Amino acid sequence: MQQPAVPVAPQPTLQPSVPTRGRPARNKERTKHDEKITVYISADELLALETARLTLRGKHGVAADRGRIVREAISVLLADLDERGENSVLVRRLQGNQ
């Protein structure tokens, strides 16, 4: 005689704390940009930018495309220039005094 099967409760699916695959969900409050510029960068700079994007996503859970990272970097540099003037990172780098 067979024993009746004991129902097995489904195990909960574990979700990673940081998304690891696939396209991140679109932000519904997406900013529309009216102006566009073209910037040429070296292969090494592009690789560094892409590495930063993946690091932000993998280690910090921040999904940002390369354009957003560049806009944030520009914003930070311009705020530093406004606040520190002659001693700003931008002035020092452009003068060659990194």
mmCIF file with all atom_site columns, C-alpha atoms in Angstrom:
data_model
loop_
_atom_site.group_PDB
_atom_site.id
_atom_site.type_symbol
_atom_site.label_atom_id
_atom_site.label_alt_id
_atom_site.label_comp_id
_atom_site.label_asym_id
_atom_site.label_entity_id
_atom_site.label_seq_id
_atom_site.pdbx_PDB_ins_code
_atom_site.Cartn_x
_atom_site.Cartn_y
_atom_site.Cartn_z
_atom_site.occupancy
_atom_site.B_iso_or_equiv
_atom_site.pdbx_formal_charge
_atom_site.auth_seq_id
_atom_site.auth_comp_id
_atom_site.auth_asym_id
_atom_site.auth_atom_id
_atom_site.pdbx_PDB_model_num
ATOM 1  C CA . MET A 1 1  ? 0.000  0.000  0.000   1.00 0.00 ? 1  MET A CA 1
ATOM 2  C CA . GLN A 1 2  ? 1.290  3.472  -0.928  1.00 0.00 ? 2  GLN A CA 1
ATOM 3  C CA . GLN A 1 3  ? 1.428  6.226  1.601   1.00 0.00 ? 3  GLN A CA 1
ATOM 4  C CA . PRO A 1 4  ? -0.324 9.466  0.649   1.00 0.00 ? 4  PRO A CA 1
ATOM 5  C CA . ALA A 1 5  ? 2.038  12.136 -0.666  1.00 0.00 ? 5  ALA A CA 1
ATOM 6  C CA . VAL A 1 6  ? 2.796  14.876 1.805   1.00 0.00 ? 6  VAL A CA 1
ATOM 7  C CA . PRO A 1 7  ? 2.359  18.301 0.187   1.00 0.00 ? 7  PRO A CA 1
ATOM 8  C CA . VAL A 1 8  ? 5.602  20.261 0.067   1.00 0.00 ? 8  VAL A CA 1
ATOM 9  C CA . ALA A 1 9  ? 5.362  23.991 0.581   1.00 0.00 ? 9  ALA A CA 1
ATOM 10 C CA . PRO A 1 10 ? 7.126  25.929 -2.186  1.00 0.00 ? 10 PRO A CA 1
ATOM 11 C CA . GLN A 1 11 ? 10.394 27.502 -1.117  1.00 0.00 ? 11 GLN A CA 1
ATOM 12 C CA . PRO A 1 12 ? 10.497 31.292 -1.384  1.00 0.00 ? 12 PRO A CA 1
ATOM 13 C CA . THR A 1 13 ? 12.632 32.592 -4.215  1.00 0.00 ? 13 THR A CA 1
ATOM 14 C CA . LEU A 1 14 ? 15.628 34.515 -2.952  1.00 0.00 ? 14 LEU A CA 1
ATOM 15 C CA . GLN A 1 15 ? 16.032 37.895 -4.566  1.00 0.00 ? 15 GLN A CA 1
ATOM 16 C CA . PRO A 1 16 ? 19.469 39.540 -4.741  1.00 0.00 ? 16 PRO A CA 1
ATOM 17 C CA . SER A 1 17 ? 19.721 42.794 -2.833  1.00 0.00 ? 17 SER A CA 1
ATOM 18 C CA . VAL A 1 18 ? 21.294 44.357 -5.905  1.00 0.00 ? 18 VAL A CA 1
ATOM 19 C CA . PRO A 1 19 ? 19.938 43.593 -9.377  1.00 0.00 ? 19 PRO A CA 1
ATOM 20 C CA . THR A 1 20 ? 22.467 41.466 -11.207 1.00 0.00 ? 20 THR A CA 1
ATOM 21 C CA . ARG A 1 21 ? 20.952 40.884 -14.640 1.00 0.00 ? 21 ARG A CA 1
ATOM 22 C CA . GLY A 1 22 ? 18.692 42.441 -17.181 1.00 0.00 ? 22 GLY A CA 1
ATOM 23 C CA . ARG A 1 23 ? 17.771 45.996 -17.919 1.00 0.00 ? 23 ARG A CA 1
ATOM 24 C CA . PRO A 1 24 ? 16.924 48.087 -14.848 1.00 0.00 ? 24 PRO A CA 1
ATOM 25 C CA . ALA A 1 25 ? 13.348 49.282 -14.541 1.00 0.00 ? 25 ALA A CA 1
ATOM 26 C CA . ARG A 1 26 ? 12.762 52.644 -16.172 1.00 0.00 ? 26 ARG A CA 1
ATOM 27 C CA . ASN A 1 27 ? 12.409 55.582 -13.836 1.00 0.00 ? 27 ASN A CA 1
ATOM 28 C CA . LYS A 1 28 ? 8.948  57.047 -14.417 1.00 0.00 ? 28 LYS A CA 1
ATOM 29 C CA . GLU A 1 29 ? 10.279 60.508 -13.544 1.00 0.00 ? 29 GLU A CA 1
ATOM 30 C CA . ARG A 1 30 ? 12.798 60.429 -16.369 1.00 0.00 ? 30 ARG A CA 1
ATOM 31 C CA . THR A 1 31 ? 14.314 63.816 -17.191 1.00 0.00 ? 31 THR A CA 1
ATOM 32 C CA . LYS A 1 32 ? 14.052 64.968 -20.784 1.00 0.00 ? 32 LYS A CA 1
ATOM 33 C CA . HIS A 1 33 ? 17.171 66.747 -21.970 1.00 0.00 ? 33 HIS A CA 1
ATOM 34 C CA . ASP A 1 34 ? 16.721 69.446 -24.594 1.00 0.00 ? 34 ASP A CA 1
ATOM 35 C CA . GLU A 1 35 ? 20.348 69.949 -25.604 1.00 0.00 ? 35 GLU A CA 1
ATOM 36 C CA . LYS A 1 36 ? 22.954 67.555 -26.942 1.00 0.00 ? 36 LYS A CA 1
ATOM 37 C CA . ILE A 1 37 ? 26.724 67.665 -27.301 1.00 0.00 ? 37 ILE A CA 1
ATOM 38 C CA . THR A 1 38 ? 29.161 65.179 -28.782 1.00 0.00 ? 38 THR A CA 1
ATOM 39 C CA . VAL A 1 39 ? 32.299 64.394 -26.832 1.00 0.00 ? 39 VAL A CA 1
ATOM 40 C CA . TYR A 1 40 ? 35.128 62.226 -28.124 1.00 0.00 ? 40 TYR A CA 1
ATOM 41 C CA . ILE A 1 41 ? 36.961 60.132 -25.552 1.00 0.00 ? 41 ILE A CA 1
ATOM 42 C CA . SER A 1 42 ? 39.717 57.556 -25.737 1.00 0.00 ? 42 SER A CA 1
ATOM 43 C CA . ALA A 1 43 ? 39.122 53.809 -25.547 1.00 0.00 ? 43 ALA A CA 1
ATOM 44 C CA . ASP A 1 44 ? 40.657 53.811 -22.054 1.00 0.00 ? 44 ASP A CA 1
ATOM 45 C CA . GLU A 1 45 ? 38.315 56.595 -20.893 1.00 0.00 ? 45 GLU A CA 1
ATOM 46 C CA . LEU A 1 46 ? 35.309 54.733 -22.306 1.00 0.00 ? 46 LEU A CA 1
ATOM 47 C CA . LEU A 1 47 ? 36.410 51.547 -20.547 1.00 0.00 ? 47 LEU A CA 1
ATOM 48 C CA . ALA A 1 48 ? 36.823 53.469 -17.266 1.00 0.00 ? 48 ALA A CA 1
ATOM 49 C CA . LEU A 1 49 ? 33.342 54.975 -17.687 1.00 0.00 ? 49 LEU A CA 1
ATOM 50 C CA . GLU A 1 50 ? 31.787 51.578 -18.358 1.00 0.00 ? 50 GLU A CA 1
ATOM 51 C CA . THR A 1 51 ? 33.678 50.079 -15.404 1.00 0.00 ? 51 THR A CA 1
ATOM 52 C CA . ALA A 1 52 ? 32.326 52.861 -13.184 1.00 0.00 ? 52 ALA A CA 1
ATOM 53 C CA . ARG A 1 53 ? 28.786 52.134 -14.440 1.00 0.00 ? 53 ARG A CA 1
ATOM 54 C CA . LEU A 1 54 ? 29.133 48.446 -13.629 1.00 0.00 ? 54 LEU A CA 1
ATOM 55 C CA . THR A 1 55 ? 30.696 49.201 -10.224 1.00 0.00 ? 55 THR A CA 1
ATOM 56 C CA . LEU A 1 56 ? 27.821 51.551 -9.349  1.00 0.00 ? 56 LEU A CA 1
ATOM 57 C CA . ARG A 1 57 ? 25.346 48.830 -10.265 1.00 0.00 ? 57 ARG A CA 1
ATOM 58 C CA . GLY A 1 58 ? 27.161 45.804 -8.833  1.00 0.00 ? 58 GLY A CA 1
ATOM 59 C CA . LYS A 1 59 ? 28.545 47.199 -5.585  1.00 0.00 ? 59 LYS A CA 1
ATOM 60 C CA . HIS A 1 60 ? 26.186 50.065 -4.808  1.00 0.00 ? 60 HIS A CA 1
ATOM 61 C CA . GLY A 1 61 ? 22.880 49.063 -6.384  1.00 0.00 ? 61 GLY A CA 1
ATOM 62 C CA . VAL A 1 62 ? 22.759 52.268 -8.446  1.00 0.00 ? 62 VAL A CA 1
ATOM 63 C CA . ALA A 1 63 ? 21.523 51.789 -12.009 1.00 0.00 ? 63 ALA A CA 1
ATOM 64 C CA . ALA A 1 64 ? 22.772 54.674 -14.134 1.00 0.00 ? 64 ALA A CA 1
ATOM 65 C CA . ASP A 1 65 ? 23.587 54.888 -17.808 1.00 0.00 ? 65 ASP A CA 1
ATOM 66 C CA . ARG A 1 66 ? 26.824 56.452 -19.028 1.00 0.00 ? 66 ARG A CA 1
ATOM 67 C CA . GLY A 1 67 ? 25.077 59.714 -19.922 1.00 0.00 ? 67 GLY A CA 1
ATOM 68 C CA . ARG A 1 68 ? 23.758 60.148 -16.399 1.00 0.00 ? 68 ARG A CA 1
ATOM 69 C CA . ILE A 1 69 ? 27.185 59.425 -14.928 1.00 0.00 ? 69 ILE A CA 1
ATOM 70 C CA . VAL A 1 70 ? 28.755 62.040 -17.218 1.00 0.00 ? 70 VAL A CA 1
ATOM 71 C CA . ARG A 1 71 ? 26.054 64.615 -16.338 1.00 0.00 ? 71 ARG A CA 1
ATOM 72 C CA . GLU A 1 72 ? 26.600 63.986 -12.604 1.00 0.00 ? 72 GLU A CA 1
ATOM 73 C CA . ALA A 1 73 ? 30.384 64.282 -13.011 1.00 0.00 ? 73 ALA A CA 1
ATOM 74 C CA . ILE A 1 74 ? 29.972 67.592 -14.843 1.00 0.00 ? 74 ILE A CA 1
ATOM 75 C CA . SER A 1 75 ? 27.622 68.830 -12.129 1.00 0.00 ? 75 SER A CA 1
ATOM 76 C CA . VAL A 1 76 ? 30.122 67.920 -9.397  1.00 0.00 ? 76 VAL A CA 1
ATOM 77 C CA . LEU A 1 77 ? 33.020 69.600 -11.231 1.00 0.00 ? 77 LEU A CA 1
ATOM 78 C CA . LEU A 1 78 ? 31.046 72.780 -11.903 1.00 0.00 ? 78 LEU A CA 1
ATOM 79 C CA . ALA A 1 79 ? 29.893 72.981 -8.269  1.00 0.00 ? 79 ALA A CA 1
ATOM 80 C CA . ASP A 1 80 ? 33.518 72.559 -7.152  1.00 0.00 ? 80 ASP A CA 1
ATOM 81 C CA . LEU A 1 81 ? 34.613 75.295 -9.586  1.00 0.00 ? 81 LEU A CA 1
ATOM 82 C CA . ASP A 1 82 ? 31.890 77.612 -8.276  1.00 0.00 ? 82 ASP A CA 1
ATOM 83 C CA . GLU A 1 83 ? 32.786 76.906 -4.651  1.00 0.00 ? 83 GLU A CA 1
ATOM 84 C CA . ARG A 1 84 ? 36.587 76.752 -4.807  1.00 0.00 ? 84 ARG A CA 1
ATOM 85 C CA . GLY A 1 85 ? 37.463 78.770 -7.918  1.00 0.00 ? 85 GLY A CA 1
ATOM 86 C CA . GLU A 1 86 ? 41.231 78.819 -8.468  1.00 0.00 ? 86 GLU A CA 1
ATOM 87 C CA . ASN A 1 87 ? 41.664 75.834 -6.118  1.00 0.00 ? 87 ASN A CA 1
ATOM 88 C CA . SER A 1 88 ? 39.051 73.682 -7.830  1.00 0.00 ? 88 SER A CA 1
ATOM 89 C CA . VAL A 1 89 ? 39.898 70.289 -9.259  1.00 0.00 ? 89 VAL A CA 1
ATOM 90 C CA . LEU A 1 90 ? 38.945 71.473 -12.747 1.00 0.00 ? 90 LEU A CA 1
ATOM 91 C CA . VAL A 1 91 ? 41.258 74.516 -12.718 1.00 0.00 ? 91 VAL A CA 1
ATOM 92 C CA . ARG A 1 92 ? 44.136 72.471 -11.295 1.00 0.00 ? 92 ARG A CA 1
ATOM 93 C CA . ARG A 1 93 ? 43.711 69.683 -13.875 1.00 0.00 ? 93 ARG A CA 1
ATOM 94 C CA . LEU A 1 94 ? 43.357 72.040 -16.815 1.00 0.00 ? 94 LEU A CA 1
ATOM 95 C CA . GLN A 1 95 ? 46.464 73.954 -15.699 1.00 0.00 ? 95 GLN A CA 1
ATOM 96 C CA . GLY A 1 96 ? 48.340 70.636 -15.477 1.00 0.00 ? 96 GLY A CA 1
ATOM 97 C CA . ASN A 1 97 ? 48.687 70.789 -11.671 1.00 0.00 ? 97 ASN A CA 1
ATOM 98 C CA . GLN A 1 98 ? 46.670 67.647 -11.056 1.00 0.00 ? 98 GLN A CA 1
#
